[in-house]
Amino acid sequence: MLFFWFCFLKQEKEIRPLSTVADTVKRYKNTNSVANLKRSGRPRKINNSDSRYLKLCSIRSRRKTLSVITEEFNIGRKISASRSVVNRALHSWGMLGRVACRKPLLSPRNIKKRLLFAKEHVKWKKKQWAKVLVTDESKFDLFGSKRRTYVRRFKNERFESNCLIPTVKHGGGNVMIWGGICVNGVTRLKRIEGIMDKKVYHSILVHRALPEGKKLLGKGFVFQEDNDPKHSSLFCRNYLASKEKSGDVVRMVWPPQSPDLNPIESMWDYVDTRLNKTERNSQDKMWLNLEATWNSIPKKILRKYIYSMKNRCKAVIHAKGGHTSY
């Protein structure tokens, strides 16, 4: 057998030593293959205990950068670990560096109110949500959309004018609007000029919100608004209370710091996505585009967001009143 392998290797351009032939024969007898066995490689600089310690350090302080974690880990060690080694160890636990999500600050009181609201409304049927008018204000900047915008460019064209998104201080102007949605349609948008205070909001309630809510949903519809200071002012709350007494409307008590529960927030995002496909040359032009986009929203989309309230409530309950993915 050894002679056979020697003759085979002799046919190759390079003559192999006899020891190589012997090792090859031995490997073939043991593994039924001449392929090289898997090697252990270079010894790891950190062991399993070190890896668990790195995971614990990262959990205790989520905002520590990789450089800080590596520097603290190497204190007192004979063999220093590089940032790459530490990063791989954290990745092995599924701990990845990501941009932190921005959410409203929740106090224990806020969390309790959110959880209470979710438990009270999670069992609502579609028939009940179909009587709700969801309202809110939003601001659309003329320049500098918060969304990421992708361009196709060559390697050295990063700062070419046609590959840039122009920015202007304070957004270069904006359009502030108020609107409401329900399963039967949308209210007319209200463009807000200047500062929106309680008097402006009271005017919206009198001339836009309640009349159009009644037209869309009928008398006794449920009116939703968040806890913005102008909404919760006595001037506006007393007006709504008088309308509740007459049976025209029922005001929904909304939990504080809960934009994730509000389906109209998703509606603004829907509008902004489509608005990005239009030109924003001026505030008046953007207002016209906003109106056109708003009035063309399909009822299918409106019902999708309104009826998502059940799942939103479930998510809040699952988070025990904390933040959700909405």
Coordinates of C-alpha atoms in Angstrom, one line a residue:
M1 CA 0.0 0.0 0.0
L2 CA 2.8 2.4 0.9
F3 CA 4.5 1.6 -2.4
F4 CA 1.3 2.3 -4.3
W5 CA 1.0 5.8 -2.7
F6 CA 4.6 6.5 -3.3
C7 CA 4.2 5.7 -7.0
F8 CA 1.1 7.8 -7.2
L9 CA 2.8 10.8 -5.6
K10 CA 5.8 10.3 -7.8
Q11 CA 3.7 11.0 -10.8
E12 CA 3.1 14.5 -9.5
K13 CA 5.5 17.2 -10.5
E14 CA 6.7 17.7 -6.9
I15 CA 8.3 14.7 -5.1
R16 CA 6.8 14.1 -1.6
P17 CA 8.9 12.9 1.3
L18 CA 8.3 9.4 2.5
S19 CA 6.9 10.7 5.8
T20 CA 4.2 12.6 3.9
V21 CA 3.3 9.4 2.1
A22 CA 3.1 7.5 5.4
D23 CA 0.9 10.2 7.0
T24 CA -1.4 10.2 4.0
V25 CA -1.8 6.4 4.2
K26 CA -2.5 6.6 7.9
R27 CA -5.0 9.4 7.5
Y28 CA -6.8 7.4 4.7
K29 CA -7.0 4.3 6.9
N30 CA -8.4 6.2 9.8
T31 CA -10.9 8.5 8.0
N32 CA -11.3 6.8 4.6
S33 CA -10.2 10.2 3.1
V34 CA -7.0 11.9 2.2
A35 CA -8.4 15.4 3.1
N36 CA -6.6 17.3 5.8
L37 CA -8.2 17.1 9.2
K38 CA -9.8 20.1 10.8
R39 CA -7.2 22.0 12.9
S40 CA -8.0 23.7 16.2
G41 CA -6.5 27.0 15.0
R42 CA -5.0 29.7 17.1
P43 CA -6.0 29.6 20.8
R44 CA -8.8 32.0 21.8
K45 CA -7.8 35.1 23.7
I46 CA -10.9 34.9 25.8
N47 CA -12.6 31.9 27.3
N48 CA -16.3 31.2 28.0
S49 CA -16.1 32.9 31.4
D50 CA -14.7 36.1 29.8
S51 CA -17.5 36.0 27.1
R52 CA -20.2 35.8 29.8
Y53 CA -18.5 38.7 31.7
L54 CA -18.6 40.9 28.6
K55 CA -22.2 40.1 28.1
L56 CA -23.0 41.1 31.7
C57 CA -21.0 44.3 31.4
S58 CA -22.9 45.2 28.2
I59 CA -26.3 44.5 29.8
R60 CA -25.5 46.6 32.9
S61 CA -24.7 49.6 30.8
R62 CA -26.3 49.5 27.4
R63 CA -24.9 52.8 26.2
K64 CA -21.2 51.9 26.6
T65 CA -19.4 52.0 23.3
L66 CA -17.3 49.0 22.1
S67 CA -14.1 51.0 22.8
V68 CA -15.0 51.6 26.4
I69 CA -16.1 48.0 27.0
T70 CA -12.8 46.8 25.4
E71 CA -10.7 49.2 27.5
E72 CA -12.3 48.2 30.8
F73 CA -12.1 44.5 30.0
N74 CA -8.3 44.7 29.3
I75 CA -7.5 46.3 32.7
G76 CA -5.3 43.9 34.6
R77 CA -5.1 41.3 31.8
K78 CA -1.8 39.9 30.7
I79 CA -3.0 39.4 27.1
S80 CA -5.1 42.2 25.8
A81 CA -8.2 41.6 23.6
S82 CA -8.8 43.7 20.5
R83 CA -12.1 45.5 19.7
S84 CA -12.8 42.8 17.1
V85 CA -12.4 40.0 19.6
V86 CA -14.8 41.7 22.1
N87 CA -17.2 42.5 19.3
R88 CA -17.3 38.9 18.2
A89 CA -17.9 37.7 21.8
L90 CA -20.9 40.1 22.1
H91 CA -22.2 39.0 18.8
S92 CA -22.1 35.4 19.9
W93 CA -24.7 36.3 22.5
G94 CA -26.8 38.1 20.0
M95 CA -25.9 41.5 21.4
L96 CA -25.6 43.9 18.4
G97 CA -24.8 47.6 18.3
R98 CA -27.9 49.5 17.1
V99 CA -29.2 53.1 17.0
A100 CA -31.4 53.6 20.0
C101 CA -35.1 54.1 19.3
R102 CA -36.6 57.5 20.4
K103 CA -39.7 57.1 22.6
P104 CA -41.5 59.5 25.0
L105 CA -40.3 59.3 28.6
L106 CA -42.8 57.2 30.7
S107 CA -43.2 57.8 34.4
P108 CA -44.7 55.1 36.6
R109 CA -47.9 57.0 36.7
N110 CA -48.0 57.1 32.8
I111 CA -47.3 53.4 32.6
K112 CA -50.2 52.6 35.0
K113 CA -52.6 54.7 33.0
R114 CA -51.5 53.2 29.7
L115 CA -52.0 49.7 31.1
L116 CA -55.4 50.6 32.5
F117 CA -56.5 52.0 29.1
A118 CA -55.3 49.0 27.2
K119 CA -57.1 46.5 29.5
E120 CA -60.3 48.5 29.3
H121 CA -60.3 48.7 25.5
V122 CA -58.6 45.5 24.3
K123 CA -62.0 43.7 24.3
W124 CA -63.7 46.4 22.2
K125 CA -65.3 45.0 19.0
K126 CA -64.8 46.5 15.6
K127 CA -68.4 47.9 15.9
Q128 CA -67.2 50.0 18.9
W129 CA -64.1 51.3 17.2
A130 CA -66.2 52.1 14.1
K131 CA -67.7 54.9 16.2
V132 CA -64.4 56.6 17.1
L133 CA -63.1 59.8 15.4
V134 CA -59.3 59.9 16.0
T135 CA -57.7 63.4 15.7
D136 CA -54.3 65.0 16.0
E137 CA -52.1 67.8 14.6
S138 CA -48.9 67.3 12.6
K139 CA -46.2 69.4 11.1
F140 CA -44.6 68.9 7.7
D141 CA -41.3 70.6 6.9
L142 CA -40.7 72.1 3.5
F143 CA -37.1 70.8 3.6
G144 CA -35.3 68.2 5.5
S145 CA -37.7 65.3 5.7
K146 CA -36.9 63.0 8.6
R147 CA -36.9 60.0 6.4
R148 CA -33.8 58.6 4.8
T149 CA -33.5 59.3 1.1
Y150 CA -31.4 57.1 -1.1
V151 CA -29.7 58.2 -4.3
R152 CA -27.8 56.3 -7.0
R153 CA -24.3 57.7 -7.3
F154 CA -20.7 56.7 -8.2
K155 CA -18.0 56.4 -5.6
N156 CA -16.7 60.0 -5.8
E157 CA -20.1 61.8 -6.1
R158 CA -21.1 61.9 -2.5
F159 CA -21.1 65.7 -2.4
E160 CA -22.4 66.4 -5.9
S161 CA -25.4 68.7 -5.7
N162 CA -27.7 66.2 -7.4
C163 CA -26.8 63.6 -4.8
L164 CA -27.5 65.8 -1.8
I165 CA -30.6 66.5 0.3
P166 CA -30.6 70.3 0.9
T167 CA -31.2 71.4 4.5
V168 CA -32.3 74.8 5.8
K169 CA -32.3 76.0 9.4
H170 CA -35.6 75.3 11.2
G171 CA -36.8 73.3 8.2
G172 CA -37.1 76.3 5.9
G173 CA -40.7 76.7 6.8
N174 CA -43.5 74.2 7.5
V175 CA -47.2 73.5 7.2
M176 CA -49.1 72.7 10.4
I177 CA -52.3 70.8 10.0
W178 CA -55.1 69.3 12.0
G179 CA -57.1 66.3 10.8
G180 CA -59.3 63.4 11.9
I181 CA -59.8 59.9 10.7
C182 CA -62.5 57.2 11.1
V183 CA -63.6 54.1 9.3
N184 CA -66.1 56.1 7.2
G185 CA -63.5 58.6 5.9
V186 CA -61.5 61.6 6.9
T187 CA -62.4 65.1 8.1
R188 CA -61.3 68.1 6.0
L189 CA -57.8 69.1 6.8
K190 CA -57.4 72.4 8.7
R191 CA -54.3 74.4 8.0
I192 CA -53.0 76.2 11.1
E193 CA -51.5 79.6 10.6
G194 CA -49.2 80.9 13.3
I195 CA -49.2 79.4 16.8
M196 CA -51.9 77.0 17.8
D197 CA -53.3 77.8 21.2
K198 CA -56.4 76.9 23.1
K199 CA -58.5 79.5 21.2
V200 CA -57.4 78.1 17.8
Y201 CA -58.2 74.6 19.0
H202 CA -61.5 75.6 20.4
S203 CA -62.4 77.0 17.0
I204 CA -61.4 73.7 15.4
L205 CA -63.7 71.8 17.8
V206 CA -66.6 74.1 17.1
H207 CA -66.3 74.5 13.3
R208 CA -64.5 71.3 12.2
A209 CA -64.1 68.4 14.6
L210 CA -67.5 68.0 16.1
P211 CA -69.6 68.9 13.1
E212 CA -67.7 66.7 10.7
G213 CA -67.4 63.8 13.3
K214 CA -71.2 63.9 13.6
K215 CA -71.6 64.0 9.8
L216 CA -69.3 60.9 9.4
L217 CA -70.3 58.9 12.4
G218 CA -73.6 60.2 13.6
K219 CA -74.7 61.7 16.9
G220 CA -73.0 60.3 20.0
F221 CA -69.7 59.4 18.3
V222 CA -66.6 58.9 20.4
F223 CA -64.1 61.7 20.1
Q224 CA -60.4 61.0 20.7
E225 CA -57.7 63.6 21.3
D226 CA -54.3 63.4 23.1
N227 CA -53.3 65.3 26.2
D228 CA -51.6 68.3 24.6
P229 CA -51.9 71.3 26.9
K230 CA -54.2 73.2 24.5
H231 CA -56.5 70.1 24.3
S232 CA -56.7 69.7 28.1
S233 CA -57.3 73.4 28.8
L234 CA -60.5 74.2 30.8
F235 CA -61.7 76.4 27.9
C236 CA -61.8 73.4 25.5
R237 CA -62.7 70.7 28.1
N238 CA -65.7 72.6 29.3
Y239 CA -66.9 73.0 25.7
L240 CA -66.6 69.2 25.2
A241 CA -68.3 68.5 28.5
S242 CA -71.3 70.6 27.5
K243 CA -71.6 68.7 24.3
E244 CA -71.3 65.4 26.2
K245 CA -74.2 66.4 28.3
S246 CA -76.3 67.0 25.2
G247 CA -75.4 63.6 23.9
D248 CA -73.6 65.0 20.8
V249 CA -70.3 63.4 21.6
V250 CA -68.5 61.1 24.0
R251 CA -64.9 62.1 24.9
M252 CA -62.4 59.2 25.1
V253 CA -60.1 59.5 28.1
W254 CA -56.6 59.1 26.5
P255 CA -53.5 57.9 28.4
P256 CA -50.5 60.3 28.5
Q257 CA -47.4 59.9 26.4
S258 CA -49.1 57.3 24.1
P259 CA -48.4 58.1 20.5
D260 CA -47.9 54.4 19.9
L261 CA -51.5 53.8 20.7
N262 CA -52.8 56.5 18.4
P263 CA -53.5 55.1 14.9
I264 CA -53.4 58.6 13.3
E265 CA -49.6 58.7 14.0
S266 CA -49.3 55.9 11.4
M267 CA -51.6 57.8 9.2
W268 CA -49.3 60.9 9.2
D269 CA -46.5 58.6 8.3
Y270 CA -48.5 57.2 5.4
V271 CA -49.2 60.7 4.2
D272 CA -45.5 61.8 4.5
T273 CA -44.4 58.8 2.5
R274 CA -46.6 59.8 -0.4
L275 CA -45.9 63.5 0.0
N276 CA -42.2 62.7 -0.6
K277 CA -43.1 61.7 -4.1
T278 CA -44.2 65.3 -4.8
E279 CA -42.3 68.5 -5.0
R280 CA -42.0 70.8 -2.0
N281 CA -41.2 74.1 -3.7
S282 CA -43.3 76.3 -1.4
Q283 CA -45.6 76.1 1.6
D284 CA -48.7 76.7 -0.5
K285 CA -47.7 74.0 -3.0
M286 CA -47.1 71.6 -0.2
W287 CA -50.5 72.4 1.4
L288 CA -52.2 71.6 -1.9
N289 CA -50.4 68.3 -2.1
L290 CA -51.2 67.5 1.5
E291 CA -54.9 68.1 0.8
A292 CA -54.9 66.0 -2.3
T293 CA -53.0 63.2 -0.6
W294 CA -55.3 63.3 2.5
N295 CA -58.5 63.3 0.5
S296 CA -57.4 60.3 -1.6
I297 CA -56.7 58.0 1.3
P298 CA -58.7 54.7 0.7
K299 CA -61.2 53.6 3.3
K300 CA -59.4 50.2 3.3
I301 CA -56.3 52.0 4.8
L302 CA -58.3 53.9 7.3
R303 CA -60.0 50.8 8.6
K304 CA -56.7 49.0 8.7
Y305 CA -55.3 51.6 11.1
I306 CA -58.5 52.1 13.2
Y307 CA -59.0 48.4 13.7
S308 CA -55.3 48.0 14.7
M309 CA -56.3 49.4 18.1
K310 CA -56.9 45.9 19.4
N311 CA -53.4 44.8 18.6
R312 CA -52.0 48.1 19.9
C313 CA -53.8 47.5 23.3
K314 CA -52.5 43.9 23.3
A315 CA -48.9 45.2 22.8
V316 CA -49.2 47.6 25.7
I317 CA -50.5 44.9 27.9
H318 CA -47.7 42.6 26.9
A319 CA -45.2 45.4 27.6
K320 CA -46.9 45.9 31.0
G321 CA -47.7 49.5 30.1
G322 CA -44.3 50.2 28.6
H323 CA -43.2 51.1 25.1
T324 CA -44.4 49.0 22.1
S325 CA -43.1 48.6 18.5
Y326 CA -45.9 50.8 17.1

